[in-house]
C-alpha positions as semicolon CSV with decimal commas, in nm:
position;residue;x (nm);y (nm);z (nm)
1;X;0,000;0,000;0,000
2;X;0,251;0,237;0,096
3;X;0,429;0,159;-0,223
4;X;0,154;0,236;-0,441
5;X;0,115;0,572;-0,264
6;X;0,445;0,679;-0,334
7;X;0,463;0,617;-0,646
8;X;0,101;0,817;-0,685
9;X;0,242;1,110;-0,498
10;X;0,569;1,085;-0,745
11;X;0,273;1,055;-1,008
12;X;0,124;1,386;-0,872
13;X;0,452;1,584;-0,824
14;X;0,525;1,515;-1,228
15;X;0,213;1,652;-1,353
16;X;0,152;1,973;-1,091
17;X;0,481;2,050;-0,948
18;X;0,551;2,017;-0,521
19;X;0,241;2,060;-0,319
20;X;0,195;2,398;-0,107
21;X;-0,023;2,258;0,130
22;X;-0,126;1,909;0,238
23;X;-0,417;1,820;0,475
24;X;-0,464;1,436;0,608
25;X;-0,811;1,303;0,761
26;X;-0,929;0,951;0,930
27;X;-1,281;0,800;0,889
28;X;-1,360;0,543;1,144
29;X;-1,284;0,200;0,971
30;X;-1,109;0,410;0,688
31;X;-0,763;0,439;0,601
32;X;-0,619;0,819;0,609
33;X;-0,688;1,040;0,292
34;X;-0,473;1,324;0,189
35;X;-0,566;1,582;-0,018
36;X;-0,248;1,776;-0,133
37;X;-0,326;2,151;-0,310
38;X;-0,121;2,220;-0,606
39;X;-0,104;2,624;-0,687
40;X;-0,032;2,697;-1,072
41;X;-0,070;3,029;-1,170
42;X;-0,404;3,131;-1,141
43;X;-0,538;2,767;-1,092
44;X;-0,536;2,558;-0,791
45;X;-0,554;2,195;-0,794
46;X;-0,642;1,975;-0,476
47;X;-0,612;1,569;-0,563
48;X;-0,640;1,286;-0,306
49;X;-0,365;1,069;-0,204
50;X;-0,511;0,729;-0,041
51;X;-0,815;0,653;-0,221
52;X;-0,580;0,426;-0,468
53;X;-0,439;0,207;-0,203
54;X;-0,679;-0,058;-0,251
55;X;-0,903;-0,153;-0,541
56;X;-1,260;-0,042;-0,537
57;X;-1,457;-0,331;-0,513
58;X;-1,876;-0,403;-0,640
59;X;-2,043;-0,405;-0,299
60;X;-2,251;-0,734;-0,480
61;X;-1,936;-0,942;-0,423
62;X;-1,912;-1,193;-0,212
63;X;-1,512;-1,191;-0,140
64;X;-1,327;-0,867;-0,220
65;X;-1,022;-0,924;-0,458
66;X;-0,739;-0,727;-0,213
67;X;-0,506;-0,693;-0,586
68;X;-0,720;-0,684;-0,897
69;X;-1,020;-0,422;-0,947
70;X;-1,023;-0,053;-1,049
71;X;-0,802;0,236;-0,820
72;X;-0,850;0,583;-0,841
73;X;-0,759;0,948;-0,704
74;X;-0,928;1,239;-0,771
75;X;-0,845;1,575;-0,888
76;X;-1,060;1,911;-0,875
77;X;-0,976;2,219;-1,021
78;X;-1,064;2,614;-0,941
79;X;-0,956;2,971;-0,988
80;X;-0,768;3,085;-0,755
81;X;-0,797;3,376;-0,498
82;X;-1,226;3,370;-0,619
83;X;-1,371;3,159;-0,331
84;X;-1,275;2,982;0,031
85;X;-1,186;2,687;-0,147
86;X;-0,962;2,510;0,048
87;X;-1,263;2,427;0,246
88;X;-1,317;2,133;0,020
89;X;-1,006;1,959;0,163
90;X;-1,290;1,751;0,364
91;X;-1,583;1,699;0,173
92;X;-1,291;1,555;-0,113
93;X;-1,128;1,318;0,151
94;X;-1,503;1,214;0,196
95;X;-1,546;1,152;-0,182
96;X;-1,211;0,931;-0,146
97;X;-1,294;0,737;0,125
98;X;-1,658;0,655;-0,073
99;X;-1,519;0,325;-0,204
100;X;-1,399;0,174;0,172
101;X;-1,716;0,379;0,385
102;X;-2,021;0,285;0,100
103;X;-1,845;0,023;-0,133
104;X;-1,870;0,229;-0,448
105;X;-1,661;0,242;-0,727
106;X;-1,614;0,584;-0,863
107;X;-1,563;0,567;-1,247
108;X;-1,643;0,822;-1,526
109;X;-1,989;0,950;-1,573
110;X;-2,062;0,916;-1,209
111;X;-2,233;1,164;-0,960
112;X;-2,086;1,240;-0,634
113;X;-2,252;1,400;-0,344
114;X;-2,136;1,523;-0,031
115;X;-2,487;1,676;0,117
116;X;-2,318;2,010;0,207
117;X;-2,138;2,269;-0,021
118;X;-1,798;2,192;-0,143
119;X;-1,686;2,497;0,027
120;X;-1,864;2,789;0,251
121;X;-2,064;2,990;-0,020
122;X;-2,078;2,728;-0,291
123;X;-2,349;2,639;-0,510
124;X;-2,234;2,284;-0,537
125;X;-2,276;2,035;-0,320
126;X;-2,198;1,760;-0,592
127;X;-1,934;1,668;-0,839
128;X;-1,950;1,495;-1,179
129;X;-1,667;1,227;-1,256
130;X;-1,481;1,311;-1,593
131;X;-1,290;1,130;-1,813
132;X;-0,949;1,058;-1,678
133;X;-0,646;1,098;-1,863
134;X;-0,585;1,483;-1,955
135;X;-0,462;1,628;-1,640
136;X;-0,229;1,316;-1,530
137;X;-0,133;0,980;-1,711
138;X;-0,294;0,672;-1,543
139;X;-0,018;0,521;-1,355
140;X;0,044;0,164;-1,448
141;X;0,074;-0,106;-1,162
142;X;0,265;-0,434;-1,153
143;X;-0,002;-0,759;-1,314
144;X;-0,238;-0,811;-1,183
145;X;-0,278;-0,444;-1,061
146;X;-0,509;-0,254;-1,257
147;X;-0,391;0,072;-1,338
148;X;-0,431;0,422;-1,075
149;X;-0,651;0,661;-1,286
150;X;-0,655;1,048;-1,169
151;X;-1,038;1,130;-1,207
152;X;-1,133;1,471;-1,238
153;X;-1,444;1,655;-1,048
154;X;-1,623;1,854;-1,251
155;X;-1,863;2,074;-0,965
156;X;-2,247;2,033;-1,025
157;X;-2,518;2,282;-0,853
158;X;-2,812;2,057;-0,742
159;X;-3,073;2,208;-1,094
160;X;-2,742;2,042;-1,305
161;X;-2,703;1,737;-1,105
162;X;-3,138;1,656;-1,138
163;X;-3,109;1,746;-1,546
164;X;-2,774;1,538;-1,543
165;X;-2,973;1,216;-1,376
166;X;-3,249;1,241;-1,651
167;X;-3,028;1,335;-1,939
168;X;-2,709;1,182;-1,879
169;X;-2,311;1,327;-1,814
170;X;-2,274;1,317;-2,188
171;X;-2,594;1,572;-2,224
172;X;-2,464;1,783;-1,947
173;X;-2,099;1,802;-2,054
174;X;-2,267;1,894;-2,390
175;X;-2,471;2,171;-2,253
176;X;-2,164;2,280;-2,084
177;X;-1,988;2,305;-2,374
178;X;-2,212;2,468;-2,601
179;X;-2,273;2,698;-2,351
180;X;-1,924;2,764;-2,255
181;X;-1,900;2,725;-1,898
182;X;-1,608;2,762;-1,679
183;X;-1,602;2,456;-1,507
184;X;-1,333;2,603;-1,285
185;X;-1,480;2,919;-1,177
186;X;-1,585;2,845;-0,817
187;X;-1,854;3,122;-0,832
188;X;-2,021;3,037;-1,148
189;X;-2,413;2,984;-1,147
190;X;-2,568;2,696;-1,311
191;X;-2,579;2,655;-1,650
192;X;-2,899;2,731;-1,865
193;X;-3,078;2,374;-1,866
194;X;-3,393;2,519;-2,064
């Protein structure tokens, strides 16, 4: 475990540079979640560190396989200096800690919801799970390891997370699109879902 870590820190410190700040938190019957924050110009990046230590596993199963099944961190991304962000340092660790606390695997396309906003002020209080592989490389395991993928968070208001359950991510990431939404701009109101 602690091997796989490191080398998904070492991961982390490739793609973003050295962390400025790191923040580490226990769940009962969890194991401890980082989330390191990653300043870059006028961007700041906060990913998880622990969530990849074991593989998520299908709550239906009877045994869980302790090597093979999918691992993850995740990554979110905001303008800097526009919002309290770094309040989010817990409700991510949260997200993380989803696959040991609820037996979920987190893949792309799925909602995430932490019942609270992501930070004091926000008008998200959910995430959408993107497509991995733009911000950071999947890092590649020893067989039978599946790979670590770096998952990014795209933030959802509640009237985008409803439309997003009826219509799909694809429609939403669409109307996002087309409408040409910052997806990082932690002050941003929902998009038009008319």
């Amino acid at each position: 475990m602690a091997e796989i870590l490191a080398l998904v820190e070492a991961r982390l410190h490739t793609a973003f540079g050295v962390p400025d700040a790191r923040a580490a938190v226990t769940f009962l019957g969890t194991d401890r979640i980082e989330v390191l924050r990653f300043a870059e110009g006028d961007l700041v990046r906060y990913a998880t560190l622990g969530m990849s230590a074991h593989p998520m596993t299908d709550p239906t199963a009877v045994v869980a396989d302790p090597v093979r099944g999918p691992r993850a961190e995740l990554v979110l991304t905001v303008r800097a200096g526009l919002a309290a962000t770094d309040k989010l340092l817990r409700p991510l660790a949260v997200l993380a800690a989803s696959p040991q606390v609820e037996g979920l695997i987190v893949a792309p396309g799925a909602s995430l919801e932490v019942g609270e906003p992501l930070w004091e002020g926000a008008s998200f209080s959910s995430v959408l799970v993107a497509e991995p592989g733009g911000l950071v490389e999947d890092l590649e395991l020893d067989e039978p390891m599946d790979p670590v993928r770096f998952l990014p968070l795209l933030p959802m208001t509640a009237n985008e997370a409803a439309w997003k359950r009826v219509h799909g991510a694809s429609a939403l990431q669409e109307r996002w699109l087309a409408r040409g939404t910052d997806l990082r701009d932690p002050l941003r109101t929902a998009v038009a879902l008319d």
